[in-house]
């Protein structure tokens, strides 16, 4: 068994989110990742934060 690598995190990612998507949705995500040079996780989290911010500003 290999030892853990890297610094211990103060905010570990222990939760899982599973999303079913169409092939087109997956291609859109892939294109965004390539354009922004980000991981799928980073692109999805940016989207969640954007939606949350808009809800806070403008309401539902």
Coordinates of C-alpha atoms in Angstrom, one line a residue, residues 2-31:
X2 CA 1.4 3.4 -1.0
X3 CA 1.6 6.3 1.4
X4 CA -0.6 9.4 0.9
X5 CA 0.9 12.1 -1.1
X6 CA 0.7 15.9 -0.8
X7 CA -0.2 18.1 2.1
X8 CA -3.2 17.3 4.2
X9 CA -6.2 19.4 3.2
X10 CA -8.3 21.4 5.6
X11 CA -11.3 20.9 3.5
X12 CA -11.3 17.2 2.2
X13 CA -13.5 16.3 -0.7
X14 CA -15.4 13.3 0.7
X15 CA -18.8 13.8 -1.0
X16 CA -19.7 12.3 -4.4
X17 CA -22.0 13.8 -7.0
X18 CA -23.0 11.7 -10.0
X19 CA -24.6 13.3 -13.0
X20 CA -26.1 11.5 -16.0
X21 CA -25.5 13.5 -19.2
X22 CA -26.0 13.2 -23.0
X23 CA -23.1 12.8 -25.3
X24 CA -23.6 16.4 -26.4
X25 CA -23.5 17.7 -22.8
X26 CA -20.3 15.7 -22.2
X27 CA -18.8 17.3 -25.3
X28 CA -19.7 20.8 -24.2
X29 CA -18.1 20.1 -20.8
X30 CA -15.0 18.8 -22.6
X31 CA -14.8 21.9 -24.8

